[in-house]
């Protein structure tokens, strides 16, 4: 009987694993099943654009039927609820699946750090649906203001100044002049805050690039509160450690990620933030029939610290897992995972960005934006997502 490989999650890691494995095997060798809660692949790294009306939702999601067309991958649209490692079974809302090999690529969840009220009263940006919610919420605030002219309606708070927070606040800043014009509201009545607990923005970026990003965003009207932990959130108020209270109808939380709870509950060995430990072949510690890829696991850098969770790492892990599964099925030697960090570029809204390519090339402005765009096109070409 051919082996059954079940891949959980059709994000960057899961899709690349499925396509890579299908490319190198035949239907006689392996039965591949890909499970995802949506019937489309989300371009998560671009979600800040539909969230701020810079792109349509359909531009950041690709139907899985299109990506998997002609490939020997069976797609199951369902929600994973549990992994039973002993029984080699995955429980779904609508049934269950048996596997010989499992690939867990379920991504991450939001970390709220126990801040009172944050989970209840903030929005997050991890899916196309959430991007739509943010966009329509902001539009609604502008629409309601003339009938209830309290400044809370025109005050927007983005919590967290990592890549997600900075890209989102930049794109909202870019959108505000248009919103103000359409609503006939002067721009100076609108306040857009970025609040960060650490003393600088864009952790992991060189200081000069982070400073450049801050300068560009300040010029677009972003008010920074760095070194200002949020200590409590209420329906219309954000409390900072300093005692300052920002009254706002909108708080979007991007300040933390943690591993997927399903991974923790399954009993995999995890670090305190819930990301699973893997060996050099990306097999889960103590479970050689389970591979992990993307945000739900972690690998260490040369300094012995976990690499931050990124799409570029998830894609490279997916490629490695596909290669190792293929080797395993064909009785060949597996290869170790060696991350190759190609640099990171942060969008600052519109066609502006800052970042580093390779080890030393620093870039900003339109060139940086073009580099970011090119990496996106390269990814789409890899998964066959350019064709309509
Ligand atoms: C706004 C934003 C901007 C970013 N910008 C960048 C960037 O510029 N560069 C970069 O490298 N990284 C960036 N990142 C980080 C990057 O998006 C993640 O590291 C990447 O998405 C991780 O890929 P993944 O495959 O592990 O998880 P995901 O892409 O999140 O995929 C996980 C998949 O699993 C599915 N899933 C989850 N739970 C279940 C379940 N229970 N049942 C069924 N299906 C389930 C989800 O629907 C999803 O399809 C950004 C993130 C955000 C939010």
PDB file of N, CA, C and O in Angstrom, residues 286-320:
ATOM      1  N   UNK A 286      11.440  13.522  19.075  1.00  0.00           N
ATOM      2  CA  UNK A 286      10.874  12.269  19.593  1.00  0.00           C
ATOM      3  C   UNK A 286       9.796  11.653  18.720  1.00  0.00           C
ATOM      4  O   UNK A 286       9.205  10.631  19.087  1.00  0.00           O
ATOM      5  N   UNK A 287       9.491  12.260  17.581  1.00  0.00           N
ATOM      6  CA  UNK A 287       8.435  11.727  16.696  1.00  0.00           C
ATOM      7  C   UNK A 287       8.906  11.792  15.248  1.00  0.00           C
ATOM      8  O   UNK A 287       8.627  12.752  14.541  1.00  0.00           O
ATOM      9  N   UNK A 288       9.611  10.746  14.817  1.00  0.00           N
ATOM     10  CA  UNK A 288      10.231  10.806  13.490  1.00  0.00           C
ATOM     11  C   UNK A 288       9.228  10.717  12.347  1.00  0.00           C
ATOM     12  O   UNK A 288       9.567  11.010  11.200  1.00  0.00           O
ATOM     13  N   UNK A 289       7.990  10.323  12.642  1.00  0.00           N
ATOM     14  CA  UNK A 289       6.971  10.280  11.585  1.00  0.00           C
ATOM     15  C   UNK A 289       6.252  11.625  11.447  1.00  0.00           C
ATOM     16  O   UNK A 289       5.346  11.766  10.637  1.00  0.00           O
ATOM     17  N   UNK A 290       6.669  12.610  12.236  1.00  0.00           N
ATOM     18  CA  UNK A 290       6.018  13.931  12.162  1.00  0.00           C
ATOM     19  C   UNK A 290       7.049  14.994  11.798  1.00  0.00           C
ATOM     20  O   UNK A 290       8.056  15.166  12.494  1.00  0.00           O
ATOM     21  N   UNK A 291       6.786  15.688  10.703  1.00  0.00           N
ATOM     22  CA  UNK A 291       7.626  16.832  10.317  1.00  0.00           C
ATOM     23  C   UNK A 291       6.899  18.118  10.681  1.00  0.00           C
ATOM     24  O   UNK A 291       5.656  18.145  10.742  1.00  0.00           O
ATOM     25  N   UNK A 292       7.684  19.172  10.908  1.00  0.00           N
ATOM     26  CA  UNK A 292       7.093  20.469  11.263  1.00  0.00           C
ATOM     27  C   UNK A 292       7.676  21.518  10.327  1.00  0.00           C
ATOM     28  O   UNK A 292       8.867  21.435   9.970  1.00  0.00           O
ATOM     29  N   UNK A 293       6.895  22.516   9.995  1.00  0.00           N
ATOM     30  CA  UNK A 293       7.429  23.590   9.150  1.00  0.00           C
ATOM     31  C   UNK A 293       6.689  24.890   9.435  1.00  0.00           C
ATOM     32  O   UNK A 293       5.486  24.884   9.721  1.00  0.00           O
ATOM     33  N   UNK A 294       7.423  25.996   9.381  1.00  0.00           N
ATOM     34  CA  UNK A 294       6.807  27.317   9.523  1.00  0.00           C
ATOM     35  C   UNK A 294       6.739  27.802  10.963  1.00  0.00           C
ATOM     36  O   UNK A 294       7.496  27.364  11.828  1.00  0.00           O
ATOM     37  N   UNK A 295       5.799  28.707  11.215  1.00  0.00           N
ATOM     38  CA  UNK A 295       5.698  29.407  12.502  1.00  0.00           C
ATOM     39  C   UNK A 295       5.412  28.490  13.693  1.00  0.00           C
ATOM     40  O   UNK A 295       5.600  28.901  14.832  1.00  0.00           O
ATOM     41  N   UNK A 296       4.908  27.267  13.439  1.00  0.00           N
ATOM     42  CA  UNK A 296       4.537  26.413  14.578  1.00  0.00           C
ATOM     43  C   UNK A 296       5.745  25.704  15.184  1.00  0.00           C
ATOM     44  O   UNK A 296       5.614  25.005  16.180  1.00  0.00           O
ATOM     45  N   UNK A 297       6.938  25.871  14.589  1.00  0.00           N
ATOM     46  CA  UNK A 297       8.139  25.273  15.181  1.00  0.00           C
ATOM     47  C   UNK A 297       9.249  26.323  15.186  1.00  0.00           C
ATOM     48  O   UNK A 297       9.053  27.446  14.727  1.00  0.00           O
ATOM     49  N   UNK A 298      10.411  25.973  15.726  1.00  0.00           N
ATOM     50  CA  UNK A 298      11.505  26.953  15.729  1.00  0.00           C
ATOM     51  C   UNK A 298      12.834  26.262  15.478  1.00  0.00           C
ATOM     52  O   UNK A 298      13.005  25.091  15.789  1.00  0.00           O
ATOM     53  N   UNK A 299      13.746  27.018  14.863  1.00  0.00           N
ATOM     54  CA  UNK A 299      15.141  26.561  14.728  1.00  0.00           C
ATOM     55  C   UNK A 299      16.037  27.682  15.267  1.00  0.00           C
ATOM     56  O   UNK A 299      15.646  28.847  15.290  1.00  0.00           O
ATOM     57  N   UNK A 300      17.227  27.292  15.692  1.00  0.00           N
ATOM     58  CA  UNK A 300      18.116  28.261  16.332  1.00  0.00           C
ATOM     59  C   UNK A 300      19.087  28.875  15.330  1.00  0.00           C
ATOM     60  O   UNK A 300      19.548  28.205  14.401  1.00  0.00           O
ATOM     61  N   UNK A 301      19.416  30.147  15.547  1.00  0.00           N
ATOM     62  CA  UNK A 301      20.424  30.806  14.704  1.00  0.00           C
ATOM     63  C   UNK A 301      21.832  30.566  15.275  1.00  0.00           C
ATOM     64  O   UNK A 301      21.988  29.849  16.277  1.00  0.00           O
ATOM     65  N   UNK A 302      22.844  31.194  14.643  1.00  0.00           N
ATOM     66  CA  UNK A 302      24.230  30.947  15.076  1.00  0.00           C
ATOM     67  C   UNK A 302      24.468  31.381  16.520  1.00  0.00           C
ATOM     68  O   UNK A 302      25.346  30.864  17.199  1.00  0.00           O
ATOM     69  N   UNK A 303      23.676  32.342  16.992  1.00  0.00           N
ATOM     70  CA  UNK A 303      23.842  32.806  18.378  1.00  0.00           C
ATOM     71  C   UNK A 303      23.039  31.938  19.368  1.00  0.00           C
ATOM     72  O   UNK A 303      22.987  32.241  20.567  1.00  0.00           O
ATOM     73  N   UNK A 304      22.399  30.903  18.841  1.00  0.00           N
ATOM     74  CA  UNK A 304      21.647  30.003  19.731  1.00  0.00           C
ATOM     75  C   UNK A 304      20.272  30.529  20.105  1.00  0.00           C
ATOM     76  O   UNK A 304      19.639  30.017  21.021  1.00  0.00           O
ATOM     77  N   UNK A 305      19.807  31.562  19.378  1.00  0.00           N
ATOM     78  CA  UNK A 305      18.461  32.090  19.647  1.00  0.00           C
ATOM     79  C   UNK A 305      17.515  31.681  18.511  1.00  0.00           C
ATOM     80  O   UNK A 305      17.957  31.554  17.356  1.00  0.00           O
ATOM     81  N   UNK A 306      16.226  31.504  18.810  1.00  0.00           N
ATOM     82  CA  UNK A 306      15.302  31.104  17.730  1.00  0.00           C
ATOM     83  C   UNK A 306      15.215  32.184  16.646  1.00  0.00           C
ATOM     84  O   UNK A 306      15.178  33.373  16.958  1.00  0.00           O
ATOM     85  N   UNK A 307      15.227  31.744  15.397  1.00  0.00           N
ATOM     86  CA  UNK A 307      14.966  32.689  14.296  1.00  0.00           C
ATOM     87  C   UNK A 307      13.562  33.243  14.463  1.00  0.00           C
ATOM     88  O   UNK A 307      12.655  32.501  14.854  1.00  0.00           O
ATOM     89  N   UNK A 308      13.348  34.538  14.176  1.00  0.00           N
ATOM     90  CA  UNK A 308      11.965  35.032  14.223  1.00  0.00           C
ATOM     91  C   UNK A 308      11.118  34.329  13.158  1.00  0.00           C
ATOM     92  O   UNK A 308      11.644  33.941  12.106  1.00  0.00           O
ATOM     93  N   UNK A 309       9.822  34.130  13.456  1.00  0.00           N
ATOM     94  CA  UNK A 309       8.964  33.443  12.486  1.00  0.00           C
ATOM     95  C   UNK A 309       8.703  34.314  11.265  1.00  0.00           C
ATOM     96  O   UNK A 309       8.162  35.410  11.398  1.00  0.00           O
ATOM     97  N   UNK A 310       9.112  33.855  10.111  1.00  0.00           N
ATOM     98  CA  UNK A 310       8.885  34.629   8.885  1.00  0.00           C
ATOM     99  C   UNK A 310       8.429  33.705   7.757  1.00  0.00           C
ATOM    100  O   UNK A 310       8.640  32.492   7.811  1.00  0.00           O
ATOM    101  N   UNK A 311       7.861  34.333   6.728  1.00  0.00           N
ATOM    102  CA  UNK A 311       7.420  33.563   5.577  1.00  0.00           C
ATOM    103  C   UNK A 311       8.621  32.972   4.851  1.00  0.00           C
ATOM    104  O   UNK A 311       8.566  31.832   4.367  1.00  0.00           O
ATOM    105  N   UNK A 312       9.714  33.734   4.776  1.00  0.00           N
ATOM    106  CA  UNK A 312      10.864  33.190   4.032  1.00  0.00           C
ATOM    107  C   UNK A 312      11.394  31.928   4.698  1.00  0.00           C
ATOM    108  O   UNK A 312      11.796  30.980   4.017  1.00  0.00           O
ATOM    109  N   UNK A 313      11.358  31.881   6.036  1.00  0.00           N
ATOM    110  CA  UNK A 313      11.792  30.677   6.747  1.00  0.00           C
ATOM    111  C   UNK A 313      10.774  29.540   6.517  1.00  0.00           C
ATOM    112  O   UNK A 313      11.156  28.390   6.293  1.00  0.00           O
ATOM    113  N   UNK A 314       9.484  29.887   6.572  1.00  0.00           N
ATOM    114  CA  UNK A 314       8.430  28.881   6.374  1.00  0.00           C
ATOM    115  C   UNK A 314       8.559  28.237   4.985  1.00  0.00           C
ATOM    116  O   UNK A 314       8.422  27.018   4.834  1.00  0.00           O
ATOM    117  N   UNK A 315       8.849  29.047   3.979  1.00  0.00           N
ATOM    118  CA  UNK A 315       8.981  28.533   2.606  1.00  0.00           C
ATOM    119  C   UNK A 315      10.192  27.597   2.512  1.00  0.00           C
ATOM    120  O   UNK A 315      10.124  26.506   1.949  1.00  0.00           O
ATOM    121  N   UNK A 316      11.315  28.029   3.108  1.00  0.00           N
ATOM    122  CA  UNK A 316      12.525  27.193   3.069  1.00  0.00           C
ATOM    123  C   UNK A 316      12.305  25.880   3.833  1.00  0.00           C
ATOM    124  O   UNK A 316      12.773  24.827   3.426  1.00  0.00           O
ATOM    125  N   UNK A 317      11.573  25.971   4.955  1.00  0.00           N
ATOM    126  CA  UNK A 317      11.286  24.749   5.721  1.00  0.00           C
ATOM    127  C   UNK A 317      10.397  23.803   4.909  1.00  0.00           C
ATOM    128  O   UNK A 317      10.618  22.594   4.905  1.00  0.00           O
ATOM    129  N   UNK A 318       9.392  24.371   4.235  1.00  0.00           N
ATOM    130  CA  UNK A 318       8.503  23.552   3.408  1.00  0.00           C
ATOM    131  C   UNK A 318       9.282  22.816   2.331  1.00  0.00           C
ATOM    132  O   UNK A 318       9.058  21.631   2.073  1.00  0.00           O
ATOM    133  N   UNK A 319      10.230  23.514   1.715  1.00  0.00           N
ATOM    134  CA  UNK A 319      11.057  22.901   0.668  1.00  0.00           C
ATOM    135  C   UNK A 319      11.861  21.746   1.256  1.00  0.00           C
ATOM    136  O   UNK A 319      11.963  20.664   0.661  1.00  0.00           O
ATOM    137  N   UNK A 320      12.427  21.965   2.432  1.00  0.00           N
ATOM    138  CA  UNK A 320      13.259  20.951   3.085  1.00  0.00           C
ATOM    139  C   UNK A 320      12.416  19.733   3.505  1.00  0.00           C
ATOM    140  O   UNK A 320      12.827  18.587   3.300  1.00  0.00           O
TER     141      UNK A 320
END
